[in-house]
Amino acid sequence: GVVTIGMQMQGQGRSMLGLVSSLAGKGTAVLGDGAFLNFDLAQFRGDLMGLSDMDAFDELESKALNGGATAFDSVEGALQLEDGLLDFGTTIAGVSAASVAATKLHADLVRLEVDIESNFILDGEPPLPPLTMVVSGQLRELQRRTDTLAIQSAVAQALLVREMEAAGVDELPDELRELIAPPAANDNLDVPIDDEAAAGPEETENDESVRDSVASPGVPLPAARPAP
């Protein structure tokens, strides 16, 4: 797609490192008429609708979420820069096969590390929990993790209900429905762990940003936040 960025920022320092770590400012970013590469939400949703056996889920996921592309109309949001840390969050309009799509970005310009979390609610019936993707790491060595566990549980439940209805069971007992209910959509399953968070409560006692991130389900920790 085509990216348009407008931003005002300022900083000072006697070295490049000092300058970048002092940068502060705000602006906007617009990305229009583009596509996300290496995953195809339309194929993923279409294949899920035709799934009849959960044993085939892993292969289905691998094919649809490790190749192809997902088109979108526009991404537009506000940029906030402080002490060399860049934040960006927005909804994404016109994403193929998704009724709702949103993304959050945190970038450490000093360490050249990026952390991006994107959530997609897929079109179609039955409704499914959000699909979450987290991309993080050094700018030249980014890694992606995809959380589909909640979707797997929802699809497994739908297949079980379908099988029981085919067997002549008109209504499932409440106890059985509770047993096969999918987990909460905001399960924090794929959160990147940084060195500070893994160090223990004593070393992160004064780091409010780390504690806030850990306490918020579904929000990935940045690859590495500098100590305040």
PDB file of C-alpha atoms in Angstrom:
ATOM      1  CA  GLY A   1       0.000   0.000   0.000  1.00  0.00           C
ATOM      2  CA  VAL A   2       0.866   3.706   0.020  1.00  0.00           C
ATOM      3  CA  VAL A   3       2.014   5.200   3.345  1.00  0.00           C
ATOM      4  CA  THR A   4       1.576   8.869   4.267  1.00  0.00           C
ATOM      5  CA  ILE A   5       3.092  10.088   7.548  1.00  0.00           C
ATOM      6  CA  GLY A   6       2.859  13.576   8.983  1.00  0.00           C
ATOM      7  CA  MET A   7       4.745  14.220  12.219  1.00  0.00           C
ATOM      8  CA  GLN A   8       6.290  16.946  14.313  1.00  0.00           C
ATOM      9  CA  MET A   9       9.046  15.935  16.712  1.00  0.00           C
ATOM     10  CA  GLN A  10      11.976  17.322  18.623  1.00  0.00           C
ATOM     11  CA  GLY A  11      14.997  16.018  20.486  1.00  0.00           C
ATOM     12  CA  GLN A  12      18.473  16.891  21.627  1.00  0.00           C
ATOM     13  CA  GLY A  13      21.672  15.060  22.419  1.00  0.00           C
ATOM     14  CA  ARG A  14      25.409  15.040  21.922  1.00  0.00           C
ATOM     15  CA  SER A  15      25.326  11.703  20.145  1.00  0.00           C
ATOM     16  CA  MET A  16      22.960   9.879  17.823  1.00  0.00           C
ATOM     17  CA  LEU A  17      21.933   7.600  20.703  1.00  0.00           C
ATOM     18  CA  GLY A  18      21.245  10.573  22.946  1.00  0.00           C
ATOM     19  CA  LEU A  19      19.287  12.323  20.224  1.00  0.00           C
ATOM     20  CA  VAL A  20      17.070   9.331  19.388  1.00  0.00           C
ATOM     21  CA  SER A  21      16.401   8.529  23.052  1.00  0.00           C
ATOM     22  CA  SER A  22      15.145  12.076  23.630  1.00  0.00           C
ATOM     23  CA  LEU A  23      12.803  12.267  20.639  1.00  0.00           C
ATOM     24  CA  ALA A  24       9.242  13.375  21.385  1.00  0.00           C
ATOM     25  CA  GLY A  25       6.344  14.392  19.183  1.00  0.00           C
ATOM     26  CA  LYS A  26       3.063  13.401  17.626  1.00  0.00           C
ATOM     27  CA  GLY A  27       1.504  12.961  14.232  1.00  0.00           C
ATOM     28  CA  THR A  28      -0.635  10.744  12.020  1.00  0.00           C
ATOM     29  CA  ALA A  29      -0.049   7.796   9.716  1.00  0.00           C
ATOM     30  CA  VAL A  30      -2.251   6.647   6.840  1.00  0.00           C
ATOM     31  CA  LEU A  31      -1.766   3.452   4.847  1.00  0.00           C
ATOM     32  CA  GLY A  32      -4.178   2.990   1.968  1.00  0.00           C
ATOM     33  CA  ASP A  33      -5.253   0.271  -0.422  1.00  0.00           C
ATOM     34  CA  GLY A  34      -2.785  -2.393   0.638  1.00  0.00           C
ATOM     35  CA  ALA A  35      -2.486  -5.974   1.806  1.00  0.00           C
ATOM     36  CA  PHE A  36      -1.016  -7.927   4.687  1.00  0.00           C
ATOM     37  CA  LEU A  37       1.342 -10.586   3.378  1.00  0.00           C
ATOM     38  CA  ASN A  38       1.857 -14.200   4.460  1.00  0.00           C
ATOM     39  CA  PHE A  39      -1.654 -14.865   5.750  1.00  0.00           C
ATOM     40  CA  ASP A  40      -5.021 -15.193   4.001  1.00  0.00           C
ATOM     41  CA  LEU A  41      -8.012 -14.575   6.269  1.00  0.00           C
ATOM     42  CA  ALA A  42     -10.535 -15.263   3.484  1.00  0.00           C
ATOM     43  CA  GLN A  43      -9.053 -18.701   2.846  1.00  0.00           C
ATOM     44  CA  PHE A  44      -8.847 -19.408   6.577  1.00  0.00           C
ATOM     45  CA  ARG A  45     -12.503 -18.527   7.160  1.00  0.00           C
ATOM     46  CA  GLY A  46     -13.676 -20.398   4.077  1.00  0.00           C
ATOM     47  CA  ASP A  47     -11.742 -23.524   5.010  1.00  0.00           C
ATOM     48  CA  LEU A  48     -13.106 -23.386   8.572  1.00  0.00           C
ATOM     49  CA  MET A  49     -16.672 -23.374   7.254  1.00  0.00           C
ATOM     50  CA  GLY A  50     -15.978 -26.608   5.380  1.00  0.00           C
ATOM     51  CA  LEU A  51     -14.090 -28.302   8.233  1.00  0.00           C
ATOM     52  CA  SER A  52     -15.604 -31.603   9.374  1.00  0.00           C
ATOM     53  CA  ASP A  53     -12.771 -33.057  11.475  1.00  0.00           C
ATOM     54  CA  MET A  54     -10.582 -31.227  14.016  1.00  0.00           C
ATOM     55  CA  ASP A  55      -7.651 -33.447  13.044  1.00  0.00           C
ATOM     56  CA  ALA A  56      -7.442 -31.373   9.852  1.00  0.00           C
ATOM     57  CA  PHE A  57      -7.272 -28.027  11.692  1.00  0.00           C
ATOM     58  CA  ASP A  58      -3.471 -27.789  11.942  1.00  0.00           C
ATOM     59  CA  GLU A  59      -2.968 -28.343   8.221  1.00  0.00           C
ATOM     60  CA  LEU A  60      -5.769 -25.884   7.412  1.00  0.00           C
ATOM     61  CA  GLU A  61      -4.190 -23.239   9.652  1.00  0.00           C
ATOM     62  CA  SER A  62      -0.716 -23.796   8.249  1.00  0.00           C
ATOM     63  CA  LYS A  63      -1.841 -23.336   4.663  1.00  0.00           C
ATOM     64  CA  ALA A  64      -4.044 -20.269   5.220  1.00  0.00           C
ATOM     65  CA  LEU A  65      -1.966 -18.386   7.812  1.00  0.00           C
ATOM     66  CA  ASN A  66       1.496 -18.935   6.361  1.00  0.00           C
ATOM     67  CA  GLY A  67       0.997 -17.728   2.810  1.00  0.00           C
ATOM     68  CA  GLY A  68      -1.134 -15.606   0.528  1.00  0.00           C
ATOM     69  CA  ALA A  69      -2.346 -12.099   1.356  1.00  0.00           C
ATOM     70  CA  THR A  70      -5.202 -10.260   3.065  1.00  0.00           C
ATOM     71  CA  ALA A  71      -6.328  -7.040   1.411  1.00  0.00           C
ATOM     72  CA  PHE A  72      -7.472  -3.932   3.308  1.00  0.00           C
ATOM     73  CA  ASP A  73      -8.784  -0.505   2.360  1.00  0.00           C
ATOM     74  CA  SER A  74      -7.055   1.755   4.878  1.00  0.00           C
ATOM     75  CA  VAL A  75      -5.145   2.011   8.135  1.00  0.00           C
ATOM     76  CA  GLU A  76      -5.218   5.418   9.813  1.00  0.00           C
ATOM     77  CA  GLY A  77      -4.278   6.472  13.337  1.00  0.00           C
ATOM     78  CA  ALA A  78      -2.344   8.768  15.654  1.00  0.00           C
ATOM     79  CA  LEU A  79       1.387   8.477  16.330  1.00  0.00           C
ATOM     80  CA  GLN A  80       2.752   9.321  19.765  1.00  0.00           C
ATOM     81  CA  LEU A  81       6.504   9.582  20.366  1.00  0.00           C
ATOM     82  CA  GLU A  82       8.151  10.100  23.748  1.00  0.00           C
ATOM     83  CA  ASP A  83      11.712   9.381  24.905  1.00  0.00           C
ATOM     84  CA  GLY A  84      12.368   7.445  21.723  1.00  0.00           C
ATOM     85  CA  LEU A  85       9.323   5.195  22.199  1.00  0.00           C
ATOM     86  CA  LEU A  86       6.744   5.239  19.411  1.00  0.00           C
ATOM     87  CA  ASP A  87       3.125   4.134  19.893  1.00  0.00           C
ATOM     88  CA  PHE A  88       0.436   3.694  17.259  1.00  0.00           C
ATOM     89  CA  GLY A  89      -3.041   2.205  17.575  1.00  0.00           C
ATOM     90  CA  THR A  90      -5.973   2.079  15.204  1.00  0.00           C
ATOM     91  CA  THR A  91      -8.774   0.108  13.632  1.00  0.00           C
ATOM     92  CA  ILE A  92      -8.271  -1.182  10.096  1.00  0.00           C
ATOM     93  CA  ALA A  93     -10.992  -0.550   7.517  1.00  0.00           C
ATOM     94  CA  GLY A  94     -12.118  -2.912   4.783  1.00  0.00           C
ATOM     95  CA  VAL A  95     -10.135  -6.008   5.761  1.00  0.00           C
ATOM     96  CA  SER A  96     -10.963  -9.001   3.586  1.00  0.00           C
ATOM     97  CA  ALA A  97     -13.050 -11.595   5.491  1.00  0.00           C
ATOM     98  CA  ALA A  98     -12.959  -9.629   8.774  1.00  0.00           C
ATOM     99  CA  SER A  99     -15.798  -7.567  10.232  1.00  0.00           C
ATOM    100  CA  VAL A 100     -13.519  -5.914  12.808  1.00  0.00           C
ATOM    101  CA  ALA A 101      -9.744  -5.453  12.734  1.00  0.00           C
ATOM    102  CA  ALA A 102      -7.482  -3.465  15.035  1.00  0.00           C
ATOM    103  CA  THR A 103      -3.762  -3.142  15.625  1.00  0.00           C
ATOM    104  CA  LYS A 104      -1.422  -1.661  18.241  1.00  0.00           C
ATOM    105  CA  LEU A 105       2.253  -0.911  17.674  1.00  0.00           C
ATOM    106  CA  HIS A 106       5.038  -0.121  20.120  1.00  0.00           C
ATOM    107  CA  ALA A 107       8.505   0.609  18.764  1.00  0.00           C
ATOM    108  CA  ASP A 108      11.721   1.283  20.657  1.00  0.00           C
ATOM    109  CA  LEU A 109      13.693   3.498  18.282  1.00  0.00           C
ATOM    110  CA  VAL A 110      16.872   3.218  20.349  1.00  0.00           C
ATOM    111  CA  ARG A 111      16.994  -0.572  20.416  1.00  0.00           C
ATOM    112  CA  LEU A 112      15.300  -0.881  17.000  1.00  0.00           C
ATOM    113  CA  GLU A 113      12.739  -3.277  18.448  1.00  0.00           C
ATOM    114  CA  VAL A 114       9.082  -3.520  17.477  1.00  0.00           C
ATOM    115  CA  ASP A 115       6.021  -5.084  19.070  1.00  0.00           C
ATOM    116  CA  ILE A 116       2.745  -5.246  17.113  1.00  0.00           C
ATOM    117  CA  GLU A 117      -0.492  -6.917  18.144  1.00  0.00           C
ATOM    118  CA  SER A 118      -3.359  -7.297  15.640  1.00  0.00           C
ATOM    119  CA  ASN A 119      -6.814  -8.710  16.331  1.00  0.00           C
ATOM    120  CA  PHE A 120      -9.277  -9.836  13.657  1.00  0.00           C
ATOM    121  CA  ILE A 121     -12.912 -10.865  14.095  1.00  0.00           C
ATOM    122  CA  LEU A 122     -13.749 -12.988  11.096  1.00  0.00           C
ATOM    123  CA  ASP A 123     -16.930 -12.704   9.032  1.00  0.00           C
ATOM    124  CA  GLY A 124     -19.403 -15.543   8.690  1.00  0.00           C
ATOM    125  CA  GLU A 125     -21.377 -17.945  10.836  1.00  0.00           C
ATOM    126  CA  PRO A 126     -21.045 -19.189  13.438  1.00  0.00           C
ATOM    127  CA  PRO A 127     -19.350 -16.180  15.108  1.00  0.00           C
ATOM    128  CA  LEU A 128     -15.796 -16.898  16.230  1.00  0.00           C
ATOM    129  CA  PRO A 129     -13.482 -15.420  18.887  1.00  0.00           C
ATOM    130  CA  PRO A 130     -10.851 -12.969  17.663  1.00  0.00           C
ATOM    131  CA  LEU A 131      -7.788 -14.195  15.832  1.00  0.00           C
ATOM    132  CA  THR A 132      -4.694 -12.616  17.417  1.00  0.00           C
ATOM    133  CA  MET A 133      -1.326 -12.127  15.769  1.00  0.00           C
ATOM    134  CA  VAL A 134       1.761 -10.777  17.547  1.00  0.00           C
ATOM    135  CA  VAL A 135       4.845  -9.644  15.647  1.00  0.00           C
ATOM    136  CA  SER A 136       7.844  -8.667  17.757  1.00  0.00           C
ATOM    137  CA  GLY A 137      11.615  -8.592  18.005  1.00  0.00           C
ATOM    138  CA  GLN A 138      14.541  -6.806  16.451  1.00  0.00           C
ATOM    139  CA  LEU A 139      13.528  -4.863  13.358  1.00  0.00           C
ATOM    140  CA  ARG A 140      15.535  -7.140  11.048  1.00  0.00           C
ATOM    141  CA  GLU A 141      14.566 -10.344  12.871  1.00  0.00           C
ATOM    142  CA  LEU A 142      10.846 -10.033  13.498  1.00  0.00           C
ATOM    143  CA  GLN A 143       8.954 -13.152  14.517  1.00  0.00           C
ATOM    144  CA  ARG A 144       5.210 -13.751  14.294  1.00  0.00           C
ATOM    145  CA  ARG A 145       3.058 -15.794  16.638  1.00  0.00           C
ATOM    146  CA  THR A 146      -0.586 -16.573  15.899  1.00  0.00           C
ATOM    147  CA  ASP A 147      -3.082 -17.468  18.623  1.00  0.00           C
ATOM    148  CA  THR A 148      -5.905 -19.658  17.300  1.00  0.00           C
ATOM    149  CA  LEU A 149      -6.658 -21.686  20.451  1.00  0.00           C
ATOM    150  CA  ALA A 150      -9.927 -19.873  21.175  1.00  0.00           C
ATOM    151  CA  ILE A 151     -11.013 -20.379  17.561  1.00  0.00           C
ATOM    152  CA  GLN A 152     -10.101 -24.065  17.725  1.00  0.00           C
ATOM    153  CA  SER A 153     -12.268 -24.487  20.818  1.00  0.00           C
ATOM    154  CA  ALA A 154     -15.213 -22.685  19.227  1.00  0.00           C
ATOM    155  CA  VAL A 155     -14.977 -24.765  16.042  1.00  0.00           C
ATOM    156  CA  ALA A 156     -14.660 -27.997  18.041  1.00  0.00           C
ATOM    157  CA  GLN A 157     -17.779 -27.060  19.986  1.00  0.00           C
ATOM    158  CA  ALA A 158     -19.723 -26.344  16.792  1.00  0.00           C
ATOM    159  CA  LEU A 159     -18.659 -29.677  15.277  1.00  0.00           C
ATOM    160  CA  LEU A 160     -19.677 -31.545  18.436  1.00  0.00           C
ATOM    161  CA  VAL A 161     -23.079 -29.879  18.478  1.00  0.00           C
ATOM    162  CA  ARG A 162     -23.522 -30.721  14.801  1.00  0.00           C
ATOM    163  CA  GLU A 163     -22.650 -34.369  15.422  1.00  0.00           C
ATOM    164  CA  MET A 164     -25.022 -34.628  18.374  1.00  0.00           C
ATOM    165  CA  GLU A 165     -27.845 -33.054  16.395  1.00  0.00           C
ATOM    166  CA  ALA A 166     -27.193 -35.550  13.577  1.00  0.00           C
ATOM    167  CA  ALA A 167     -27.451 -38.315  16.174  1.00  0.00           C
ATOM    168  CA  GLY A 168     -30.908 -37.107  17.173  1.00  0.00           C
ATOM    169  CA  VAL A 169     -30.056 -35.032  20.269  1.00  0.00           C
ATOM    170  CA  ASP A 170     -32.378 -32.028  20.076  1.00  0.00           C
ATOM    171  CA  GLU A 171     -30.973 -29.999  22.978  1.00  0.00           C
ATOM    172  CA  LEU A 172     -27.692 -30.211  24.862  1.00  0.00           C
ATOM    173  CA  PRO A 173     -27.832 -30.262  28.682  1.00  0.00           C
ATOM    174  CA  ASP A 174     -26.503 -27.092  30.315  1.00  0.00           C
ATOM    175  CA  GLU A 175     -23.772 -29.082  32.082  1.00  0.00           C
ATOM    176  CA  LEU A 176     -22.466 -30.372  28.749  1.00  0.00           C
ATOM    177  CA  ARG A 177     -22.559 -26.923  27.158  1.00  0.00           C
ATOM    178  CA  GLU A 178     -20.411 -25.578  30.011  1.00  0.00           C
ATOM    179  CA  LEU A 179     -17.880 -28.361  29.497  1.00  0.00           C
ATOM    180  CA  ILE A 180     -17.456 -27.647  25.799  1.00  0.00           C
ATOM    181  CA  ALA A 181     -17.677 -23.845  25.996  1.00  0.00           C
ATOM    182  CA  PRO A 182     -14.658 -22.138  24.385  1.00  0.00           C
ATOM    183  CA  PRO A 183     -12.185 -20.180  26.550  1.00  0.00           C
ATOM    184  CA  ALA A 184     -12.429 -16.424  26.921  1.00  0.00           C
ATOM    185  CA  ALA A 185     -11.367 -14.574  23.776  1.00  0.00           C
ATOM    186  CA  ASN A 186      -8.830 -12.484  25.700  1.00  0.00           C
ATOM    187  CA  ASP A 187      -6.735 -15.390  26.992  1.00  0.00           C
ATOM    188  CA  ASN A 188      -3.160 -14.070  27.251  1.00  0.00           C
ATOM    189  CA  LEU A 189      -1.553 -17.001  25.419  1.00  0.00           C
ATOM    190  CA  ASP A 190       0.988 -15.419  23.138  1.00  0.00           C
ATOM    191  CA  VAL A 191       2.517 -12.579  25.103  1.00  0.00           C
ATOM    192  CA  PRO A 192       6.157 -11.885  24.268  1.00  0.00           C
ATOM    193  CA  ILE A 193       8.310 -11.880  27.406  1.00  0.00           C
ATOM    194  CA  ASP A 194      11.062  -9.327  27.792  1.00  0.00           C
ATOM    195  CA  ASP A 195      14.117  -9.517  30.012  1.00  0.00           C
ATOM    196  CA  GLU A 196      12.748  -7.089  32.602  1.00  0.00           C
ATOM    197  CA  ALA A 197       9.443  -8.908  33.030  1.00  0.00           C
ATOM    198  CA  ALA A 198      11.237 -12.246  33.394  1.00  0.00           C
ATOM    199  CA  ALA A 199      13.643 -10.876  35.996  1.00  0.00           C
ATOM    200  CA  GLY A 200      11.083 -11.003  38.813  1.00  0.00           C
ATOM    201  CA  PRO A 201       8.989  -8.559  40.853  1.00  0.00           C
ATOM    202  CA  GLU A 202      11.946  -6.983  42.676  1.00  0.00           C
ATOM    203  CA  GLU A 203      13.693  -5.829  39.496  1.00  0.00           C
ATOM    204  CA  THR A 204      10.494  -4.499  37.944  1.00  0.00           C
ATOM    205  CA  GLU A 205       8.997  -3.006  41.105  1.00  0.00           C
ATOM    206  CA  ASN A 206       9.353   0.564  39.877  1.00  0.00           C
ATOM    207  CA  ASP A 207       8.543  -0.113  36.245  1.00  0.00           C
ATOM    208  CA  GLU A 208       4.919   0.931  35.957  1.00  0.00           C
ATOM    209  CA  SER A 209       4.786   0.245  32.212  1.00  0.00           C
ATOM    210  CA  VAL A 210       5.786  -3.402  32.652  1.00  0.00           C
ATOM    211  CA  ARG A 211       3.316  -3.989  35.494  1.00  0.00           C
ATOM    212  CA  ASP A 212       0.499  -2.377  33.527  1.00  0.00           C
ATOM    213  CA  SER A 213       1.232  -4.531  30.475  1.00  0.00           C
ATOM    214  CA  VAL A 214       1.321  -7.752  32.500  1.00  0.00           C
ATOM    215  CA  ALA A 215      -1.993  -6.869  34.160  1.00  0.00           C
ATOM    216  CA  SER A 216      -3.774  -6.292  30.864  1.00  0.00           C
ATOM    217  CA  PRO A 217      -4.862  -9.565  29.210  1.00  0.00           C
ATOM    218  CA  GLY A 218      -4.221  -9.709  25.500  1.00  0.00           C
ATOM    219  CA  VAL A 219      -1.701  -6.852  25.515  1.00  0.00           C
ATOM    220  CA  PRO A 220       1.802  -8.005  24.474  1.00  0.00           C
ATOM    221  CA  LEU A 221       4.811  -6.744  26.356  1.00  0.00           C
ATOM    222  CA  PRO A 222       7.188  -4.678  24.233  1.00  0.00           C
ATOM    223  CA  ALA A 223      10.310  -6.469  23.120  1.00  0.00           C
ATOM    224  CA  ALA A 224      12.284  -4.327  25.592  1.00  0.00           C
ATOM    225  CA  ARG A 225      11.193  -1.099  27.267  1.00  0.00           C
ATOM    226  CA  PRO A 226      13.930   1.111  28.690  1.00  0.00           C
ATOM    227  CA  ALA A 227      13.738   1.712  32.446  1.00  0.00           C
ATOM    228  CA  PRO A 228      12.030   5.027  33.245  1.00  0.00           C
TER     229      PRO A 228
END
